[in-house]
Coordinates of C-alpha atoms in Angstrom, one line a residue:
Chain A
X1 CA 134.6 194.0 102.9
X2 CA 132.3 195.4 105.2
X3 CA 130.3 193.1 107.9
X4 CA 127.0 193.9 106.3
X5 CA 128.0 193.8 102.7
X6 CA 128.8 189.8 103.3
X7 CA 125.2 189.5 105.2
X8 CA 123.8 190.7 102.4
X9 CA 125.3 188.5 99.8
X10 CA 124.6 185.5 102.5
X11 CA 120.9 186.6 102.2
X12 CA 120.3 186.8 98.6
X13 CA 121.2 183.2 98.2
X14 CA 119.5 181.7 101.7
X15 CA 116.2 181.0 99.8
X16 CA 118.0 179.1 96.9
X17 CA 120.5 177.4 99.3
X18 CA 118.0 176.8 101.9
X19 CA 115.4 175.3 98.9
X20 CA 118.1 173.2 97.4
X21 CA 119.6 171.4 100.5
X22 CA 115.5 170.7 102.1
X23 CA 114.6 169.1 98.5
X24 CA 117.9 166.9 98.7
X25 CA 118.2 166.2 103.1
X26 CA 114.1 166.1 102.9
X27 CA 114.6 167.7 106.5
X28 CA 114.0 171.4 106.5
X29 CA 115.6 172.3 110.2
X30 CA 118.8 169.9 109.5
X31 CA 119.2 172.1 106.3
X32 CA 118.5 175.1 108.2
X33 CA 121.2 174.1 110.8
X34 CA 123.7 173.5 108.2
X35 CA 123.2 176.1 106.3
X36 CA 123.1 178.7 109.5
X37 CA 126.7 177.2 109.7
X38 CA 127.7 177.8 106.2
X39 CA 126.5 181.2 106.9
X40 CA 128.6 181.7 110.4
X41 CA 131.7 180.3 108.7
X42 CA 131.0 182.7 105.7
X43 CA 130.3 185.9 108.0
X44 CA 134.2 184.9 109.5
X45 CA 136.2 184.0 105.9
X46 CA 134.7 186.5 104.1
X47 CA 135.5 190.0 105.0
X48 CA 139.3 188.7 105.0
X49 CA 139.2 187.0 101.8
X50 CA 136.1 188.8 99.7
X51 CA 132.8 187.2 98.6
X52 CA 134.1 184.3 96.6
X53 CA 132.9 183.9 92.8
X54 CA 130.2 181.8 93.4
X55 CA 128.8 182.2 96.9
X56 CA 126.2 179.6 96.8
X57 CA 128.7 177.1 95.7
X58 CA 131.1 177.8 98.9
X59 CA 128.0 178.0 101.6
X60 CA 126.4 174.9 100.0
X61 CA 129.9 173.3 100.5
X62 CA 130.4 174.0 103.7
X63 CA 127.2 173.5 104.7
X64 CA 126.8 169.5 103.2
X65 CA 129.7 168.4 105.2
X66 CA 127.7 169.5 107.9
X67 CA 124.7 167.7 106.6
X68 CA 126.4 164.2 105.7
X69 CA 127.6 164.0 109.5
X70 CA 124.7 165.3 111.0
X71 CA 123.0 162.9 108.7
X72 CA 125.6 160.0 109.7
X73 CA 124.7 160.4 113.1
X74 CA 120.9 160.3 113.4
X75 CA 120.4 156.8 112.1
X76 CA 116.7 158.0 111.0
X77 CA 118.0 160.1 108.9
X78 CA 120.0 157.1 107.1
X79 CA 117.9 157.0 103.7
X80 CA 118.3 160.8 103.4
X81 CA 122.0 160.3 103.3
X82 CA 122.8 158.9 99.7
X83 CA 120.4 161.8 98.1
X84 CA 123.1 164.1 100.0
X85 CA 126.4 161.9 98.5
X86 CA 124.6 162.9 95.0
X87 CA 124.2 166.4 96.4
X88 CA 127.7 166.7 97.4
X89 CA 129.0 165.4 94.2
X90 CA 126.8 167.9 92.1
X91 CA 127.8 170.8 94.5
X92 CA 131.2 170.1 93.9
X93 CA 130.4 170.0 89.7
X94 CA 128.5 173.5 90.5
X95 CA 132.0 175.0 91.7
X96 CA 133.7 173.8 88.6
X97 CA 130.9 174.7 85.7
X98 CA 129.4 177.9 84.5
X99 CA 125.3 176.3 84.6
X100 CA 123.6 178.7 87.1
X101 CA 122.6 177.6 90.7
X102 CA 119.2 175.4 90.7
X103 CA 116.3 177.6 91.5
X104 CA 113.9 175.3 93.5
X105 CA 112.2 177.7 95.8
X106 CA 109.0 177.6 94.2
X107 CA 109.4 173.4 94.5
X108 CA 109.9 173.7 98.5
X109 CA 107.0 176.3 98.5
X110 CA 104.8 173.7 97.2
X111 CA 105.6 171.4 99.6
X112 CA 105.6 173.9 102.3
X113 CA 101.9 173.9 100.8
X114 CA 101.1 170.1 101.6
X115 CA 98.0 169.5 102.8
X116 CA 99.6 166.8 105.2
X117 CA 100.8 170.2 107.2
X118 CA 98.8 171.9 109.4
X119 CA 96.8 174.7 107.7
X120 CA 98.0 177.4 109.9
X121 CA 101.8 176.2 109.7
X122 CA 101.5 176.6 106.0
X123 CA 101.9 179.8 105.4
X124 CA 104.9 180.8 108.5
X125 CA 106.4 177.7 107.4
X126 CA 107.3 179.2 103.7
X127 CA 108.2 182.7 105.3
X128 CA 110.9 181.4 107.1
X129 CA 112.6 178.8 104.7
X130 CA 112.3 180.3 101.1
X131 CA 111.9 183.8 102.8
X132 CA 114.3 183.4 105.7
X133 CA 112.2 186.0 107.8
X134 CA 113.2 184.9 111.7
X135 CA 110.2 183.3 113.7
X136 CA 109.9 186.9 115.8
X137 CA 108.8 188.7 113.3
X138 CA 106.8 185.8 111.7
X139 CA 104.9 185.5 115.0
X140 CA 104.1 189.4 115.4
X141 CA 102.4 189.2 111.4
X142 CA 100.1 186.4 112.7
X143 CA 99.0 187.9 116.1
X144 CA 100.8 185.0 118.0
X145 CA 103.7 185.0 120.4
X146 CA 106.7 183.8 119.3
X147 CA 107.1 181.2 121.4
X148 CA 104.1 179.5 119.9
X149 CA 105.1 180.1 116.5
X150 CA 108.0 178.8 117.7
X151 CA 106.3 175.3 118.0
X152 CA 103.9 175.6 115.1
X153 CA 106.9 175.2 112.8
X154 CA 109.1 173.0 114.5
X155 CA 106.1 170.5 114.5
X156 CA 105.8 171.5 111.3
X157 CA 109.3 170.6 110.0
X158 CA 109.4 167.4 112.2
X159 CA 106.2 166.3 110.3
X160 CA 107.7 166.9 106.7
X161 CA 111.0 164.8 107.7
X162 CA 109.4 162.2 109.9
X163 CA 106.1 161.5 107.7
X164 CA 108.6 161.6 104.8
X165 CA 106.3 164.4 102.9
X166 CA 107.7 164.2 99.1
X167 CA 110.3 166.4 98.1
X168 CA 109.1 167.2 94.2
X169 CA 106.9 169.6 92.7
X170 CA 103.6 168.4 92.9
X171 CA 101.9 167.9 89.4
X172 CA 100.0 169.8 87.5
X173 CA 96.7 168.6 89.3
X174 CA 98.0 169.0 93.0
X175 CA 99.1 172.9 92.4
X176 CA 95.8 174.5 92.5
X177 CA 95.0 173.7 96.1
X178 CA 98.4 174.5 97.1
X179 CA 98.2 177.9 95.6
X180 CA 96.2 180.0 97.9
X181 CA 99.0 179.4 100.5
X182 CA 101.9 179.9 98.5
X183 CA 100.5 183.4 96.9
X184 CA 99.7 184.5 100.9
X185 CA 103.4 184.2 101.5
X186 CA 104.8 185.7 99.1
X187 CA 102.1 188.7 99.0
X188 CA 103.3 188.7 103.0
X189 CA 106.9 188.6 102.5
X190 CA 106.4 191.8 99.5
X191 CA 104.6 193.3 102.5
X192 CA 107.0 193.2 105.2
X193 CA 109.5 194.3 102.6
X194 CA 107.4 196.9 101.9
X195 CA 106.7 198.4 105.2
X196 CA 110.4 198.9 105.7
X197 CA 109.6 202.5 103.2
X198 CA 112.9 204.2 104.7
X199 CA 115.1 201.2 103.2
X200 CA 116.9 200.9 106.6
X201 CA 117.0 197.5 107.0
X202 CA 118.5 195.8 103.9
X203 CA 117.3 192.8 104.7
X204 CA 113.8 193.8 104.2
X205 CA 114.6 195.5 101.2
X206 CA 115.8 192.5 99.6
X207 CA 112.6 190.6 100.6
X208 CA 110.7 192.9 98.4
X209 CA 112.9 192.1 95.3
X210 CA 112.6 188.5 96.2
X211 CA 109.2 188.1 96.5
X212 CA 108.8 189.9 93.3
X213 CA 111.2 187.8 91.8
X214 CA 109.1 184.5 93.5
X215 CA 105.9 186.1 91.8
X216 CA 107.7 186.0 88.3
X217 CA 108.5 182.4 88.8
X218 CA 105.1 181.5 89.9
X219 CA 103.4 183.1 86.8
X220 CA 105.8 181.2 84.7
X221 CA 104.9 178.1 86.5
X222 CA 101.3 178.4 86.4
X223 CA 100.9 180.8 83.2
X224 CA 97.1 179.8 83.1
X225 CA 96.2 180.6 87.0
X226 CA 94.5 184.4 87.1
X227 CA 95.4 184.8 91.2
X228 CA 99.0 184.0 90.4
X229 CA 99.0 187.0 87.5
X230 CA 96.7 188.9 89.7
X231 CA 99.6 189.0 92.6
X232 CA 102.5 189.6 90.2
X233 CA 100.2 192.6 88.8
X234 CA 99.8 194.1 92.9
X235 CA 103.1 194.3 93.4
X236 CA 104.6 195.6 90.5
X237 CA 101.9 198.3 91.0
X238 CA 102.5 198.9 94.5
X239 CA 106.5 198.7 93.6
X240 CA 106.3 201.5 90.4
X241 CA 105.5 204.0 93.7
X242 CA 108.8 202.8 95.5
X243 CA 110.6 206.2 95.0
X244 CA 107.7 208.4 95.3
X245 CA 106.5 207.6 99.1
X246 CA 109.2 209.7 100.2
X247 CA 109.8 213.1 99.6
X248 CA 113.5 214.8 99.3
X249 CA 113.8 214.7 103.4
X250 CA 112.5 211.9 103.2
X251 CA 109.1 212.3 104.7
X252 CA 106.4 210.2 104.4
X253 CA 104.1 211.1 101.2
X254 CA 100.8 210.0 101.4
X255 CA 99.2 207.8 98.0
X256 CA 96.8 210.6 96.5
X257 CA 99.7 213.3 97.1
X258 CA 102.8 211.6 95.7
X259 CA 103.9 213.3 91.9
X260 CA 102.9 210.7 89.0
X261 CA 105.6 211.3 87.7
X262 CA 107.6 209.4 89.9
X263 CA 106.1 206.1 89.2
X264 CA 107.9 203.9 87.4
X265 CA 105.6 203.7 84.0
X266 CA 107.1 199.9 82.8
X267 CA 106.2 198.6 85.9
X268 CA 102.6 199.9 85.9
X269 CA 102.7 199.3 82.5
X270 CA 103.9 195.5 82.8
X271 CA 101.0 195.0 86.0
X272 CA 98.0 196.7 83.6
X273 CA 99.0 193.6 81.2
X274 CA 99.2 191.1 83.4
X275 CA 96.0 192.0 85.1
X276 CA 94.2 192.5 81.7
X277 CA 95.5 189.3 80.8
X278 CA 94.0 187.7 84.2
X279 CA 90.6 189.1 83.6
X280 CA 90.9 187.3 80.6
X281 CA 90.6 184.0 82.2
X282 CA 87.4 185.0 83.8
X283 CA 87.7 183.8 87.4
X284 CA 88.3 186.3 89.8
X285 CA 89.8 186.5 93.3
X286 CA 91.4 188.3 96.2
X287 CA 94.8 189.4 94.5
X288 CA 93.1 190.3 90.7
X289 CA 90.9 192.8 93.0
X290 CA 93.4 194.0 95.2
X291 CA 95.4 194.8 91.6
X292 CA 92.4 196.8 90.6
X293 CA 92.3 199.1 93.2
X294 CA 95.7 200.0 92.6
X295 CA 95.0 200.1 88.7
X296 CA 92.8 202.3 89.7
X297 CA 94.5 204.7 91.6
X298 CA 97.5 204.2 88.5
X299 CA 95.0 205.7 86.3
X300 CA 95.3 209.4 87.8
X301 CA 99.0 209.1 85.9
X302 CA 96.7 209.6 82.9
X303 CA 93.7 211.5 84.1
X304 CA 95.1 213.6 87.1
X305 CA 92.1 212.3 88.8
X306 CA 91.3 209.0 91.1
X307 CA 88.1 207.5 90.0
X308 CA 86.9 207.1 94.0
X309 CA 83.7 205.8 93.1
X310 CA 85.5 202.8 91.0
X311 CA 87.9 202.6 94.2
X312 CA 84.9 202.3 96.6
X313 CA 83.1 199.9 94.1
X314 CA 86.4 197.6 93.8
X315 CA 86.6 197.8 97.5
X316 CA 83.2 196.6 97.9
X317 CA 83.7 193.3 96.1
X318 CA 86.9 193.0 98.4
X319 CA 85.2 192.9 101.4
X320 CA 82.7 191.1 100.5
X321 CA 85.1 187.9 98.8
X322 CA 87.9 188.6 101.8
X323 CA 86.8 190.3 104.3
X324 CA 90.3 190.9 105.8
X325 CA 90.7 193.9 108.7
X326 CA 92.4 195.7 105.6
X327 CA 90.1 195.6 102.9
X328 CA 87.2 196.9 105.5
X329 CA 89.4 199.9 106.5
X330 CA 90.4 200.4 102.7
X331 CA 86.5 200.3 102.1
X332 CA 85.8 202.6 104.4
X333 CA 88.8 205.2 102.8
X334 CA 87.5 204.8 99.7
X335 CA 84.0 205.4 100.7
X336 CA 84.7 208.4 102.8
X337 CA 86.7 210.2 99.2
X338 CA 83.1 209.1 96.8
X339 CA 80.5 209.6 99.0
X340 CA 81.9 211.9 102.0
X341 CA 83.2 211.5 105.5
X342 CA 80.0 210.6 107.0
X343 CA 79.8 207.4 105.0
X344 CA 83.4 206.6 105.7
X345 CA 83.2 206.7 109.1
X346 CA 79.7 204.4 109.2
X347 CA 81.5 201.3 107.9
X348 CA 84.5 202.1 109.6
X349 CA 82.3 201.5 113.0
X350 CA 80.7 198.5 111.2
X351 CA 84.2 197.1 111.8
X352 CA 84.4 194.5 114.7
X353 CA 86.7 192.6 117.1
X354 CA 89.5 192.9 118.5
X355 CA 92.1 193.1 115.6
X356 CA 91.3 196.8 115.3
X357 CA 92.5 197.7 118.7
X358 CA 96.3 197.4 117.4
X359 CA 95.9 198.8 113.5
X360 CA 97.5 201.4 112.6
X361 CA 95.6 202.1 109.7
X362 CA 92.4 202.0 111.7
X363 CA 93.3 204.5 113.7
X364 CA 94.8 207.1 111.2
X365 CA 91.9 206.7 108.9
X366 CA 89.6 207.3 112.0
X367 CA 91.5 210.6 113.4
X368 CA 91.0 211.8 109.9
X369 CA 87.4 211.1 109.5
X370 CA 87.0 211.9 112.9
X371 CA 88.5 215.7 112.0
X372 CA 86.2 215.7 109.2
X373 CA 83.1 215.5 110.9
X374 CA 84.2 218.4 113.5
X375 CA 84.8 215.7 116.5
X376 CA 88.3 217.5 117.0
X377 CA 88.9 216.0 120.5
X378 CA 88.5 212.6 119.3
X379 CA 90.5 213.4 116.2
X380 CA 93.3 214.2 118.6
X381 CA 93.3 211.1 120.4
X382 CA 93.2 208.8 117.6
X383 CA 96.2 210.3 116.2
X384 CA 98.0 209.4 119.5
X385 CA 97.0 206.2 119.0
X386 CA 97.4 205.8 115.4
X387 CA 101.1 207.7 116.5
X388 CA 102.2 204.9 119.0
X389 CA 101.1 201.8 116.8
X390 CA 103.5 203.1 113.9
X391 CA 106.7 201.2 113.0
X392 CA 108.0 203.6 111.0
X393 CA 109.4 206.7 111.6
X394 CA 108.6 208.8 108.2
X395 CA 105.2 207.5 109.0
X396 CA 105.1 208.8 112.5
X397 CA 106.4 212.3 111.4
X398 CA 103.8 212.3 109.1
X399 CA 101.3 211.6 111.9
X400 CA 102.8 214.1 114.1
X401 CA 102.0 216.8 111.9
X402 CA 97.9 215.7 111.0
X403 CA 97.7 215.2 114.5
X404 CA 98.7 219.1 115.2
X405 CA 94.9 220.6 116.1
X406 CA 92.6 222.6 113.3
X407 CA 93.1 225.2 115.6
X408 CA 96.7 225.2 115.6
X409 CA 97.5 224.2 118.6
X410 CA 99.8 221.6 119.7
X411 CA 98.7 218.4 121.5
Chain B
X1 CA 109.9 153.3 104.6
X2 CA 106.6 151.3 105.9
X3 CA 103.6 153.3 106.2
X4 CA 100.5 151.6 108.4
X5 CA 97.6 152.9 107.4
X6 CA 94.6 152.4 109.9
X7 CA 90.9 152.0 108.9
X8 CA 88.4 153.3 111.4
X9 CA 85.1 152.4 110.3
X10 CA 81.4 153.6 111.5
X11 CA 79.5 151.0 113.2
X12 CA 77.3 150.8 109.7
X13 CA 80.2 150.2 108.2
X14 CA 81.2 147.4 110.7
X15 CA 77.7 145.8 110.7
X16 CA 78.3 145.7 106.9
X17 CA 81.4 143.3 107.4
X18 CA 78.6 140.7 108.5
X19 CA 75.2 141.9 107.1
X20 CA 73.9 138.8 104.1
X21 CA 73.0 141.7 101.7
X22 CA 76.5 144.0 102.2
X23 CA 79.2 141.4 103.0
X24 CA 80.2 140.2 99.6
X25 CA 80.3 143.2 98.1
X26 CA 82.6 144.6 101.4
X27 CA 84.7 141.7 101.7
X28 CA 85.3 141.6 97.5
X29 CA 86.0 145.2 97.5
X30 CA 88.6 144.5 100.3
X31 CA 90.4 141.7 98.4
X32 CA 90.4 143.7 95.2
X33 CA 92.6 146.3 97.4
X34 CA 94.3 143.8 99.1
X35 CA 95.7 142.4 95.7
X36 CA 96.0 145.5 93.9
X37 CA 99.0 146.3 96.9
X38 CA 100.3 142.8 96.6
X39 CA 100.4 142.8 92.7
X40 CA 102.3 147.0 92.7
X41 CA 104.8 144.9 95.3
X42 CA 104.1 147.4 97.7
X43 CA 102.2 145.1 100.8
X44 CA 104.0 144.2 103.7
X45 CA 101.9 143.2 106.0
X46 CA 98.6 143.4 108.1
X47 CA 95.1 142.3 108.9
X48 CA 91.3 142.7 109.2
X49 CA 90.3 142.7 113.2
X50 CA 87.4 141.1 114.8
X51 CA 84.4 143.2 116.2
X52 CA 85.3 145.5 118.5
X53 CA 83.1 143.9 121.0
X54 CA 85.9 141.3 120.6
X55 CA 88.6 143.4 122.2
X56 CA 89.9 142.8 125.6
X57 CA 92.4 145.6 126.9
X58 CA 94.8 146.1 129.8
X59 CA 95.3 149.4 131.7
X60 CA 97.7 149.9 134.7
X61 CA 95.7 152.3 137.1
X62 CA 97.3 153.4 140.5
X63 CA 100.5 150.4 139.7
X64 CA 97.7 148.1 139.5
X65 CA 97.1 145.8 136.3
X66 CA 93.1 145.4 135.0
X67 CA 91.6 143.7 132.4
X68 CA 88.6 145.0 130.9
X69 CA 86.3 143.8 128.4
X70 CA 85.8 146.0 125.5
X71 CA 88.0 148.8 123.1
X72 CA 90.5 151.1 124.6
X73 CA 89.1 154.0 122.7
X74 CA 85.3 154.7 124.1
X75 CA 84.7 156.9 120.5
X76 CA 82.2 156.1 117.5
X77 CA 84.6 154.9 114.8
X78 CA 86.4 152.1 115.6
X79 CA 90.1 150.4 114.4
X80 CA 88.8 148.1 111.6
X81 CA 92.0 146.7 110.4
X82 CA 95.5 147.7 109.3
X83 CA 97.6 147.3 106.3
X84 CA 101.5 148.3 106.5
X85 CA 102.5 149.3 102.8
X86 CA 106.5 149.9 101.7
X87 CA 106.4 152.7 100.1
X88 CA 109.3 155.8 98.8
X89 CA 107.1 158.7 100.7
X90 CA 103.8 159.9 102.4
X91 CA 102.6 161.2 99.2
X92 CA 103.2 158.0 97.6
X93 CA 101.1 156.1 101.2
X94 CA 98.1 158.8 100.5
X95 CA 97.6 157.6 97.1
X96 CA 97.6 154.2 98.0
X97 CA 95.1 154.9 101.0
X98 CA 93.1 157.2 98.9
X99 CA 92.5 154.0 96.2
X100 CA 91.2 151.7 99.2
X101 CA 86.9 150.9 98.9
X102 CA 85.4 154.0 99.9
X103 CA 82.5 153.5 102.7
X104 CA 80.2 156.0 104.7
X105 CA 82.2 157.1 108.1
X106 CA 85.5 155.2 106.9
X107 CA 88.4 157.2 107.9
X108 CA 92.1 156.0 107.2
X109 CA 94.8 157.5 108.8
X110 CA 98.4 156.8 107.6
X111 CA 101.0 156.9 110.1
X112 CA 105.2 156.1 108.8
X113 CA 106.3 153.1 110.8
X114 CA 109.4 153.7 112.7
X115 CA 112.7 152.3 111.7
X116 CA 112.8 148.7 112.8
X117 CA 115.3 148.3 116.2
X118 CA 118.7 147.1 115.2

């Protein structure tokens, strides 16, 4: 059993684990620390002796002895420790009986969501416990340095166990506050699964499926709340076009080039449901819009043609409700296919502040308008830029080759 | 686990505690919360302070010990009075502090005690 085969099966189950030992310890970094040596105990058993039958079981075994004494020994922690007891005793039940783990991801989302945290910790705070995405790359998808993303959730996490934050759902009435948080991260945690198009690091892949899966659970939780359909609908969209992103070599393929064919028509079909279903409930928001955009670039499966003008026009109530750095740049794209490059490349200048300087999107969307409108030199140099702010490496092939001049010749 | 949540009131709010025309209805609202905690067995302690104008404090500046007359804190809102409530968790404390008389400028902030010293 190969080394990455068992961090793989260690990673499908950190959010459940993770979820289940914070809800019962009430301290997210004890759990963390337990479970991180569950996990290193796992990672040196395991190759030897196979993924046992029930891997949560094992790691949540090993990880609550670590717990109790951990628990034993920090006499704060002393009313935590018969809620772990109980835990124990159920674990040990779990190994025996054929029930399923408890799924209670959503439940430490929630609480991830208190409004007794820090509004900026809310969202980091849920990418790396439910999500397990390290602090690292956490800190580079909010513009901070690690090192102070670092300490944004380790205050966070010594606030939930030392202010005692409940450990429970929330009811019915508490959830719609929390929710705006708790859709951010998972919408981020689809994302940074999504950027990874090659499928190189596993890891990532498997965020994508999670946070797909976490968007499920969150429409089942909260069948009546349009935002939560609304982000299921985005990313079922944006995940029918999984396989058709890449071509055979597995180049990068741009959105209005990829064959229709390769979509995945449940999965469009399942998001055009749940987004007519959210309309239905008449309040709109960020991800119901950001769904329609891409049910509107689904349509060419049946026309052959994208409806720019309904693009633009979607895009303009966007930027207008969220005016994020991405939904100005997508404005501008969609403006630049209706009503010409000239009109792209107004709004795209409208854009301000500093955030543009390190976006790749800016920059590839500018070297293309700026081809457009004849400023070739310009062109030229965006691409560079647009080149050396890419991640990915299909991407940067495909941003090689634009970047080749009109007149042929090679930068 | 003991929660102690502290009421920071507005000087309108503190000239209330005294004015004829407001101080029945402050005080009554008060003892109505007072006894709703006692009554839900939740109370364990605490007490309305004097005016801050009461308050005498002690710093130690340069190793040296001074007493001066007045609050510690030189803000707006001053510490009114404290309650110290038993309670399972914070959500549990915020409920209880959000049910206390509501007054223009009152602030309450709800800080968990820590574990008394064996």
């Amino acid at each position: 059993m190969s080394h990455r085969a068992v961090e793989r099966a260690v990673r499908d189950s950190y959010g459940r684990l993770l979820a289940y030992l914070s809800m019962r310890s009430r301290d997210v970094a004890a759990a963390e620390d337990a479970l991180a040596d569950a996990f290193h105990a796992a990672l040196e058993t395991w190759p030897h002796s196979g993924v046992p039958e029930r891997p949560e079981a094992w790691l949540l075994t090993a990880a609550r002895r670590r717990l109790i004494d951990g628990a034993r020994h920090a006499r704060v922690q002393a009313a935590a420790l018969p809620l772990l007891q109980a835990a124990a005793e159920e674990a040990s039940e779990l190994m025996g009986s054929a029930a399923g783990f408890p799924d209670e991801r959503l439940g430490l989302l929630f609480v991830c969501a208190h409004p007794a945290i820090a509004v900026t910790a809310r969202t980091p705070l849920m990418l790396q416990t439910v999500l397990g995405l390290d602090a690292a790359r956490i800190a580079s998808a909010f513009l901070l340095k690690p090192s102070a993303m670092g300490q944004r959730l380790a205050r966070a996490k010594a606030k939930i166990r030392d202010a005692r934050i409940a450990f429970e759902l929330p009811e019915a009435a508490e959830l719609p506050p929390r929710l705006d948080a708790v859709l951010e991260a998972i919408y981020a945690a689809y994302g940074s699964g999504w950027e990874d198009v090659a499928g190189a690091d596993p890891r990532r892949r498997g965020l994508a499926a999670e946070a797909l899966e976490l968007g499920r659970l969150l429409v089942r939780l909260m069948p009546e709340e349009p935002e939560a359909l609304g982000l299921l609908a985005l990313m079922l969209y944006c995940e029918s076009r999984r396989d058709a992103r890449r071509g055979l070599s597995g180049e990068y393929i741009p959105l209005s080039e990829q064959e229709t064919a390769r979509w995945s028509g449940s999965m469009m079909t399942e998001a055009e449901r749940l987004l007519h279903a959210a309309a239905g409930m008449k309040r709109t928001g960020r991800f119901q819009l950001e769904a329609a955009i891409q049910s509107a670039h689904a349509e060419r499966a049946r026309t052959g043609r994208t409806d720019w003008e309904a693009v633009a026009l979607l895009y303009e109530g966007l930027a207008r409700s969220t005016p994020t750095i991405g939904a100005l740049v997508g404005r501008a794209a969609a403006n630049a296919e209706a009503r010409g490059a000239d009109a792209g490349w107004r709004l795209l200048q409208e854009i301000r502040g500093d955030a543009v300087l390190n976006y790749q999107p800016y920059w590839a969307l500018a070297a293309h308008l700026l081809r457009l409108l004849g400023r070739e030199d310009e062109a030229v140099a965006a691409y560079g830029r647009a080149i050396r702010l890419c991640q990915d490496q299909a991407m940067r092939g495909f941003l090689a080759l634009q970047a080749v001049r009109s007149d042929g010749r090679v930068w | 686990m003991n929660y102690t949540l502290l009421f920071y009131e507005s000087p309108e709010s503190l000239a209330a505690r005294s004015d004829p025309a407001q101080r029945q209805a402050f005080w009554l609202a008060f003892g109505h919360y007072i006894q709703a905690l006692r009554d839900a067995g939740v109370h364990a302690g605490g007490a309305g302070l004097q005016l801050p104008e009461t308050a005498t404090t002690i710093v130690y500046r340069d190793g040296e010990r001074l007493v001066q007359d007045g609050p510690y804190a030189d803000t707006k809102e001053q510490l009114g009075g404290f309650v110290i409530i038993n309670v399972p968790d914070l959500d549990t404390a915020l409920e209880w502090a959000a049910r206390c008389p509501t007054a223009p400028g009152r602030a309450i902030e709800v800080r968990p005690n820590l574990a008394p010293m064996e």
